[in-house]
Short mmCIF file of N, CA, C and O in Angstrom, two decimals:
data_model
loop_
_atom_site.label_atom_id
_atom_site.label_comp_id
_atom_site.label_asym_id
_atom_site.label_seq_id
_atom_site.Cartn_x
_atom_site.Cartn_y
_atom_site.Cartn_z
N MET U 1 45.33 -12.60 14.49
CA MET U 1 44.51 -11.45 14.66
C MET U 1 43.93 -11.24 16.25
O MET U 1 43.52 -12.12 16.40
N ASP U 2 43.44 -10.34 16.70
CA ASP U 2 42.81 -10.38 17.96
C ASP U 2 41.41 -10.08 17.79
O ASP U 2 41.26 -9.68 16.78
N ALA U 3 41.07 -10.08 18.89
CA ALA U 3 39.32 -9.96 18.88
C ALA U 3 38.66 -8.95 18.36
O ALA U 3 37.70 -9.04 17.58
N THR U 4 39.47 -7.76 18.79
CA THR U 4 38.51 -6.56 17.93
C THR U 4 38.80 -6.32 16.63
O THR U 4 38.01 -5.93 15.76
N VAL U 5 39.74 -6.80 15.96
CA VAL U 5 39.63 -6.77 14.31
C VAL U 5 38.74 -7.84 13.88
O VAL U 5 38.13 -7.36 12.82
N TRP U 6 38.61 -9.15 14.70
CA TRP U 6 37.58 -10.24 14.17
C TRP U 6 36.15 -9.21 14.38
O TRP U 6 35.52 -9.45 13.41
N LEU U 7 36.14 -8.83 15.38
CA LEU U 7 34.66 -8.18 15.79
C LEU U 7 34.60 -6.94 14.76
O LEU U 7 33.30 -6.80 14.26
N GLU U 8 35.61 -6.18 14.36
CA GLU U 8 35.29 -5.13 13.33
C GLU U 8 34.76 -5.95 12.24
O GLU U 8 33.91 -5.18 11.25
N LEU U 9 35.66 -6.77 11.60
CA LEU U 9 35.21 -7.45 10.27
C LEU U 9 33.86 -7.97 10.34
O LEU U 9 33.19 -7.89 9.40
N ALA U 10 33.11 -8.28 11.39
CA ALA U 10 32.15 -9.06 11.38
C ALA U 10 31.26 -7.78 11.48
O ALA U 10 29.85 -7.94 10.46
N ILE U 11 31.53 -6.86 11.97
CA ILE U 11 30.31 -5.84 11.86
C ILE U 11 30.13 -5.28 10.38
O ILE U 11 29.44 -5.07 9.98
N LYS U 12 31.50 -5.15 9.83
CA LYS U 12 31.60 -4.85 8.54
C LYS U 12 30.99 -5.49 7.66
O LYS U 12 29.80 -4.86 6.65
N MET U 13 30.96 -6.66 7.59
CA MET U 13 30.26 -7.78 6.75
C MET U 13 28.73 -7.70 7.16
O MET U 13 28.02 -7.93 6.30
N LEU U 14 28.29 -7.61 8.18
CA LEU U 14 26.95 -7.20 8.61
C LEU U 14 26.17 -6.09 8.06
O LEU U 14 25.02 -6.42 7.44
N PHE U 15 26.84 -5.27 8.09
CA PHE U 15 26.43 -3.86 7.54
C PHE U 15 26.44 -4.05 5.85
O PHE U 15 25.46 -3.71 5.37
N LEU U 16 27.40 -4.64 5.11
CA LEU U 16 27.63 -5.13 3.73
C LEU U 16 26.32 -5.86 3.53
O LEU U 16 25.49 -5.83 2.64
N ILE U 17 25.92 -6.86 4.14
CA ILE U 17 24.82 -7.76 3.92
C ILE U 17 23.55 -7.13 4.22
O ILE U 17 22.81 -7.30 3.19
N LEU U 18 23.48 -6.36 5.28
CA LEU U 18 22.27 -5.62 5.32
C LEU U 18 21.99 -4.60 4.31
O LEU U 18 20.88 -4.26 3.82
N GLY U 19 22.79 -4.05 3.97
CA GLY U 19 22.97 -2.99 2.94
C GLY U 19 22.31 -3.71 1.57
O GLY U 19 21.51 -3.11 0.77
N THR U 20 22.80 -4.67 1.06
CA THR U 20 22.44 -5.74 -0.12
C THR U 20 21.19 -6.34 0.02
O THR U 20 20.67 -5.94 -0.80
N VAL U 21 20.92 -6.47 1.24
CA VAL U 21 19.47 -6.68 1.18
C VAL U 21 18.49 -5.66 1.20
O VAL U 21 17.34 -5.98 0.53
N LEU U 22 18.58 -4.67 1.81
CA LEU U 22 18.11 -3.47 2.10
C LEU U 22 17.79 -2.91 0.24
O LEU U 22 16.83 -2.47 0.00
N THR U 23 18.65 -2.88 -0.50
CA THR U 23 18.86 -2.32 -1.84
C THR U 23 18.11 -3.20 -2.82
O THR U 23 17.52 -2.96 -3.83
N THR U 24 18.29 -4.50 -2.31
CA THR U 24 17.97 -5.38 -3.17
C THR U 24 16.66 -5.80 -3.33
O THR U 24 15.64 -5.95 -4.22
N TYR U 25 15.77 -6.03 -1.76
CA TYR U 25 14.85 -6.65 -1.95
C TYR U 25 13.66 -5.31 -0.93
O TYR U 25 12.56 -5.26 -1.34
N ILE U 26 13.93 -5.30 -0.03
CA ILE U 26 13.33 -4.18 0.83
C ILE U 26 12.94 -2.84 0.05
O ILE U 26 11.71 -2.40 0.08
N ILE U 27 13.63 -1.89 -0.39
CA ILE U 27 13.40 -0.66 -1.12
C ILE U 27 12.54 -0.90 -2.48
O ILE U 27 11.32 -0.27 -2.14
N PRO U 28 13.05 -1.54 -3.05
CA PRO U 28 11.62 -2.17 -4.45
C PRO U 28 10.59 -2.29 -4.20
O PRO U 28 9.22 -2.21 -4.49
N TRP U 29 10.31 -3.47 -2.72
CA TRP U 29 9.07 -3.96 -2.18
C TRP U 29 8.08 -2.79 -1.64
O TRP U 29 7.19 -2.15 -2.10
N ILE U 30 8.84 -1.39 -1.01
CA ILE U 30 8.26 -0.52 -0.80
C ILE U 30 7.82 0.22 -1.80
O ILE U 30 6.77 1.23 -2.07
N ARG U 31 8.51 0.61 -2.93
CA ARG U 31 8.26 1.01 -3.95
C ARG U 31 7.04 0.93 -4.72
O ARG U 31 6.07 1.66 -5.13
N ASP U 32 7.11 -0.55 -4.83
CA ASP U 32 5.79 -1.18 -5.48
C ASP U 32 4.54 -0.68 -4.55
O ASP U 32 3.71 -0.57 -5.28
N LYS U 33 4.98 -1.03 -2.94
CA LYS U 33 3.65 -0.94 -2.36
C LYS U 33 3.23 0.53 -2.30
O LYS U 33 2.18 1.02 -2.65
N GLN U 34 4.13 1.73 -2.77
CA GLN U 34 3.88 2.83 -2.83
C GLN U 34 3.05 3.15 -4.32
O GLN U 34 1.94 3.95 -4.04
N LEU U 35 3.48 2.59 -5.17
CA LEU U 35 2.84 2.69 -6.57
C LEU U 35 1.17 2.17 -6.51
O LEU U 35 0.77 2.72 -7.10
N GLU U 36 1.62 0.95 -5.92
CA GLU U 36 0.15 0.35 -5.69
C GLU U 36 -1.02 1.40 -4.81
O GLU U 36 -2.04 1.64 -5.45
N THR U 37 -0.68 2.02 -3.90
CA THR U 37 -1.32 2.90 -3.47
C THR U 37 -1.88 4.09 -3.93
O THR U 37 -2.80 4.68 -3.89
N ILE U 38 -0.85 4.84 -4.93
CA ILE U 38 -1.23 6.01 -5.56
C ILE U 38 -2.06 5.27 -6.68
O ILE U 38 -2.76 6.37 -6.94
N ILE U 39 -1.95 4.25 -7.33
CA ILE U 39 -2.65 3.81 -8.50
C ILE U 39 -4.41 3.72 -7.90
O ILE U 39 -5.10 4.01 -8.49
N ILE U 40 -4.27 3.12 -6.53
CA ILE U 40 -5.56 2.63 -6.08
C ILE U 40 -6.08 4.04 -5.78
O ILE U 40 -7.70 4.32 -6.25
N ALA U 41 -5.66 5.22 -5.13
CA ALA U 41 -6.11 6.66 -4.86
C ALA U 41 -6.29 7.07 -6.64
O ALA U 41 -7.63 7.95 -6.57
N LEU U 42 -5.46 6.83 -7.42
CA LEU U 42 -5.90 7.63 -8.66
C LEU U 42 -7.17 7.18 -9.03
O LEU U 42 -7.94 7.73 -10.00
N VAL U 43 -7.23 5.55 -9.43
CA VAL U 43 -8.60 5.10 -9.85
C VAL U 43 -9.74 5.48 -9.14
O VAL U 43 -11.02 5.85 -9.69
N LYS U 44 -9.70 5.67 -7.84
CA LYS U 44 -10.73 6.21 -6.96
C LYS U 44 -11.21 7.43 -7.42
O LYS U 44 -12.24 8.10 -7.41
N MET U 45 -10.19 8.47 -7.73
CA MET U 45 -10.31 9.79 -8.17
C MET U 45 -11.02 9.67 -9.58
O MET U 45 -11.85 10.37 -9.60
N ALA U 46 -10.65 8.91 -10.28
CA ALA U 46 -10.96 9.09 -11.90
C ALA U 46 -12.23 8.64 -11.52
O ALA U 46 -13.19 8.98 -12.40
N GLU U 47 -12.86 7.49 -10.81
CA GLU U 47 -14.20 6.97 -10.55
C GLU U 47 -15.24 8.40 -10.31
O GLU U 47 -16.38 8.23 -10.54
N GLN U 48 -14.70 8.86 -9.27
CA GLN U 48 -15.48 10.07 -8.63
C GLN U 48 -15.73 11.19 -9.69
O GLN U 48 -16.57 11.96 -9.76
N THR U 49 -14.33 11.69 -10.39
CA THR U 49 -14.65 12.75 -11.08
C THR U 49 -14.97 12.70 -12.64
O THR U 49 -15.23 13.73 -13.04
N LEU U 50 -14.74 11.63 -13.08
CA LEU U 50 -14.75 11.20 -14.53
C LEU U 50 -16.04 10.26 -14.54
O LEU U 50 -16.27 9.35 -15.36
N LYS U 51 -17.05 10.46 -13.63
CA LYS U 51 -18.35 9.31 -13.70
C LYS U 51 -19.23 9.00 -14.98
O LYS U 51 -19.28 8.08 -15.21
N THR U 52 -19.05 10.14 -15.92
CA THR U 52 -19.74 9.76 -17.07
C THR U 52 -18.63 9.38 -18.16
O THR U 52 -19.17 8.72 -19.17
N THR U 53 -17.31 9.29 -18.18
CA THR U 53 -16.46 8.94 -18.85
C THR U 53 -15.92 7.23 -18.49
O THR U 53 -16.46 6.62 -17.68
N SER U 54 -15.82 6.43 -19.99
CA SER U 54 -15.82 5.15 -20.24
C SER U 54 -14.60 4.94 -19.72
O SER U 54 -13.80 5.56 -19.03
N GLY U 55 -14.52 3.36 -19.13
CA GLY U 55 -13.46 2.76 -18.52
C GLY U 55 -12.04 2.89 -19.26
O GLY U 55 -11.23 3.60 -18.47
N PRO U 56 -11.68 3.04 -20.28
CA PRO U 56 -10.46 3.38 -21.33
C PRO U 56 -10.15 4.94 -20.97
O PRO U 56 -8.92 5.03 -20.65
N ASN U 57 -10.83 5.71 -20.97
CA ASN U 57 -10.65 7.23 -20.91
C ASN U 57 -10.20 7.40 -19.41
O ASN U 57 -9.27 8.02 -18.69
N LYS U 58 -10.84 6.67 -18.27
CA LYS U 58 -10.28 6.65 -16.87
C LYS U 58 -9.10 6.14 -16.80
O LYS U 58 -7.76 6.85 -16.00
N LYS U 59 -8.93 5.08 -17.50
CA LYS U 59 -7.29 4.62 -17.42
C LYS U 59 -6.25 5.50 -17.84
O LYS U 59 -5.44 5.34 -17.59
N LYS U 60 -7.00 5.94 -18.92
CA LYS U 60 -5.94 7.11 -19.85
C LYS U 60 -5.19 8.20 -18.76
O LYS U 60 -4.50 8.32 -18.68
N PHE U 61 -6.80 8.68 -17.77
CA PHE U 61 -6.19 9.74 -17.41
C PHE U 61 -5.13 9.22 -16.03
O PHE U 61 -4.09 10.00 -15.73
N VAL U 62 -5.49 8.16 -15.70
CA VAL U 62 -4.53 7.58 -14.33
C VAL U 62 -2.80 7.50 -15.42
O VAL U 62 -2.27 8.13 -14.66
N LEU U 63 -2.90 6.98 -16.27
CA LEU U 63 -1.40 6.63 -17.05
C LEU U 63 -1.02 8.09 -17.21
O LEU U 63 0.55 8.06 -16.95
N GLU U 64 -1.88 8.86 -17.49
CA GLU U 64 -1.37 10.41 -17.98
C GLU U 64 -0.80 11.05 -16.59
O GLU U 64 0.03 11.68 -16.60
N TRP U 65 -1.48 10.95 -15.24
CA TRP U 65 -1.10 11.38 -14.40
C TRP U 65 0.27 10.63 -13.96
O TRP U 65 1.09 11.49 -13.29
N LEU U 66 0.33 9.09 -13.97
CA LEU U 66 1.61 8.86 -13.56
C LEU U 66 2.52 9.20 -14.52
O LEU U 66 3.87 9.44 -14.12
N LYS U 67 2.37 9.53 -15.84
CA LYS U 67 3.56 9.93 -16.84
C LYS U 67 3.81 11.32 -16.49
O LYS U 67 5.13 11.85 -16.29
N LYS U 68 2.95 12.20 -15.93
CA LYS U 68 3.26 13.76 -15.90
C LYS U 68 4.29 13.88 -14.60
O LYS U 68 4.73 14.61 -14.49
N HIS U 69 3.72 13.10 -13.29
CA HIS U 69 4.89 12.92 -12.33
C HIS U 69 5.90 12.16 -12.22
O HIS U 69 6.30 11.71 -11.38
N ASN U 70 6.22 11.60 -13.64
CA ASN U 70 7.54 10.80 -13.97
C ASN U 70 7.64 9.61 -12.89
O ASN U 70 8.73 8.94 -12.49
N ILE U 71 6.55 9.02 -12.80
CA ILE U 71 6.39 7.73 -12.51
C ILE U 71 6.45 6.49 -13.56
O ILE U 71 5.49 6.37 -14.32
N ASN U 72 7.55 6.06 -13.60
CA ASN U 72 7.71 5.21 -14.79
C ASN U 72 7.91 3.60 -14.29
O ASN U 72 8.92 3.18 -13.69
N TYR U 73 7.25 2.75 -14.50
CA TYR U 73 7.47 1.43 -14.38
C TYR U 73 6.73 0.60 -15.61
O TYR U 73 6.30 0.96 -16.48
N ASP U 74 6.98 -0.63 -15.47
CA ASP U 74 6.61 -1.71 -16.35
C ASP U 74 5.17 -1.27 -16.88
O ASP U 74 4.21 -1.80 -15.77
N GLU U 75 4.79 -1.27 -18.22
CA GLU U 75 3.43 -1.05 -18.45
C GLU U 75 2.42 -2.16 -17.93
O GLU U 75 1.24 -2.04 -17.51
N SER U 76 2.48 -3.32 -17.86
CA SER U 76 2.19 -4.54 -17.88
C SER U 76 1.67 -4.83 -16.63
O SER U 76 1.00 -5.18 -15.59
N TYR U 77 2.80 -4.07 -15.05
CA TYR U 77 2.96 -4.24 -14.04
C TYR U 77 1.79 -3.36 -13.39
O TYR U 77 0.81 -3.32 -12.85
N ILE U 78 1.82 -1.99 -14.42
CA ILE U 78 1.01 -0.95 -13.92
C ILE U 78 -0.51 -1.33 -14.24
O ILE U 78 -1.52 -0.91 -13.64
N ASP U 79 -0.61 -2.08 -15.62
CA ASP U 79 -2.13 -2.56 -16.14
C ASP U 79 -2.48 -3.56 -14.83
O ASP U 79 -3.71 -3.59 -14.62
N ALA U 80 -1.93 -4.37 -14.57
CA ALA U 80 -2.27 -5.53 -13.53
C ALA U 80 -2.78 -4.70 -12.15
O ALA U 80 -3.64 -5.13 -11.70
N VAL U 81 -2.16 -3.99 -11.87
CA VAL U 81 -2.39 -2.96 -10.65
C VAL U 81 -3.76 -2.24 -10.88
O VAL U 81 -4.37 -2.23 -9.79
N LEU U 82 -3.93 -1.74 -12.05
CA LEU U 82 -5.15 -1.17 -12.48
C LEU U 82 -6.42 -1.89 -12.60
O LEU U 82 -7.42 -1.42 -11.74
N GLU U 83 -6.11 -2.82 -13.07
CA GLU U 83 -7.46 -3.80 -13.05
C GLU U 83 -7.54 -4.33 -11.58
O GLU U 83 -8.64 -4.46 -11.50
N SER U 84 -6.86 -4.91 -10.98
CA SER U 84 -6.98 -5.19 -9.36
C SER U 84 -7.37 -3.82 -8.80
O SER U 84 -8.51 -4.45 -7.87
N ALA U 85 -7.20 -2.65 -9.01
CA ALA U 85 -8.13 -1.57 -8.24
C ALA U 85 -9.61 -1.48 -8.45
O ALA U 85 -10.15 -1.56 -7.64
N VAL U 86 -9.63 -1.81 -9.65
CA VAL U 86 -10.70 -1.75 -10.37
C VAL U 86 -11.89 -2.84 -9.92
O VAL U 86 -12.98 -2.55 -9.40
N TYR U 87 -11.22 -3.76 -9.90
CA TYR U 87 -12.10 -5.05 -9.43
C TYR U 87 -12.04 -4.88 -8.15
O TYR U 87 -13.66 -5.28 -7.40
N ASN U 88 -11.33 -4.79 -7.07
CA ASN U 88 -11.60 -4.40 -5.84
C ASN U 88 -12.69 -3.48 -5.52
O ASN U 88 -13.48 -3.38 -4.63
N MET U 89 -12.50 -2.60 -6.24
CA MET U 89 -13.38 -1.36 -6.00
C MET U 89 -15.20 -1.51 -6.37
O MET U 89 -15.63 -1.46 -5.96
N LYS U 90 -15.19 -2.62 -7.35
CA LYS U 90 -16.33 -2.70 -8.11
C LYS U 90 -16.70 -3.89 -6.97
O LYS U 90 -18.17 -3.88 -6.11
N ASN U 91 -15.93 -4.91 -6.41
CA ASN U 91 -16.25 -5.87 -5.14
C ASN U 91 -17.06 -4.85 -4.12
O ASN U 91 -17.77 -5.51 -3.34
N GLU U 92 -16.24 -4.16 -3.67
CA GLU U 92 -16.54 -3.40 -2.41
C GLU U 92 -18.10 -2.99 -2.53
O GLU U 92 -18.94 -2.68 -1.76
N ALA U 93 -18.15 -2.17 -4.16
CA ALA U 93 -19.55 -1.67 -4.14
C ALA U 93 -20.61 -2.81 -4.18
O ALA U 93 -21.68 -2.54 -3.51
N GLN U 94 -20.30 -3.63 -4.76
CA GLN U 94 -21.49 -5.05 -4.74
C GLN U 94 -21.50 -5.39 -3.41
O GLN U 94 -22.73 -5.83 -2.77
N GLN U 95 -20.44 -5.86 -2.76
CA GLN U 95 -20.71 -5.98 -1.30
C GLN U 95 -21.49 -4.74 -0.36
O GLN U 95 -22.45 -5.52 0.47
N GLN U 96 -21.54 -3.29 -0.63
CA GLN U 96 -22.06 -2.54 0.09
C GLN U 96 -23.59 -2.77 -0.39
O GLN U 96 -24.80 -2.66 0.55
N LEU U 97 -23.76 -2.99 -1.44
CA LEU U 97 -25.49 -3.42 -1.86
C LEU U 97 -25.77 -4.39 -1.09
O LEU U 97 -27.04 -4.12 -0.83
N ILE U 98 -25.14 -5.59 -0.95
CA ILE U 98 -25.59 -6.59 -0.56
C ILE U 98 -26.08 -6.25 1.14
O ILE U 98 -26.77 -6.82 1.56
N ILE U 99 -24.86 -5.64 1.88
CA ILE U 99 -25.22 -5.43 3.28
C ILE U 99 -26.46 -4.51 3.03
O ILE U 99 -27.16 -4.82 4.28
N GLY U 100 -26.52 -3.31 2.25
CA GLY U 100 -27.71 -2.84 2.08
C GLY U 100 -29.13 -3.56 2.43
O GLY U 100 -29.92 -2.98 3.13
N GLU U 101 -29.27 -4.36 1.41
CA GLU U 101 -30.40 -5.23 1.09
C GLU U 101 -30.68 -5.90 2.34
O GLU U 101 -31.49 -5.96 2.58
N ILE U 102 -29.50 -6.58 2.89
CA ILE U 102 -29.87 -7.25 4.26
C ILE U 102 -30.39 -6.45 5.47
O ILE U 102 -31.16 -7.08 5.98
N GLU U 103 -29.58 -5.36 5.64
CA GLU U 103 -30.12 -4.49 6.50
C GLU U 103 -31.45 -4.07 6.39
O GLU U 103 -32.57 -3.89 7.04
N GLU U 104 -31.89 -3.96 4.93
CA GLU U 104 -33.13 -3.77 4.38
C GLU U 104 -34.39 -4.45 5.09
O GLU U 104 -35.45 -4.15 5.82
N LYS U 105 -33.72 -5.82 4.75
CA LYS U 105 -34.74 -6.78 5.26
C LYS U 105 -35.15 -6.95 6.47
O LYS U 105 -35.82 -7.63 7.08
N GLU U 106 -34.03 -6.48 7.63
CA GLU U 106 -34.03 -6.74 9.06
C GLU U 106 -34.75 -5.72 9.62
O GLU U 106 -35.25 -6.56 10.65
N GLU U 107 -34.95 -4.53 8.70
CA GLU U 107 -36.03 -4.00 9.51
C GLU U 107 -37.34 -3.89 9.41
O GLU U 107 -38.15 -4.37 9.47
#
């Protein structure tokens, strides 16, 4: 075989490998990150719009929104992302309180 045939085969193999890596690892990772972003936004929205509602009802709101928009994932994964988003939101609020107290003491 001459060099052009080898080069053509090498390029085809490279595209085959890239396509496999892209569809196996990168696209699912991007999908997961998008889902996490959506859930974080939904948790914040539920917290702002359903202030007097209990936590389980806020969770129900998020799950219903995901179902309504045909976002289907493993329920345990969604639960983990939800819990993480709530934990981070509460942590941020606590940090803001501490910062506010420190600023008040400095004045």
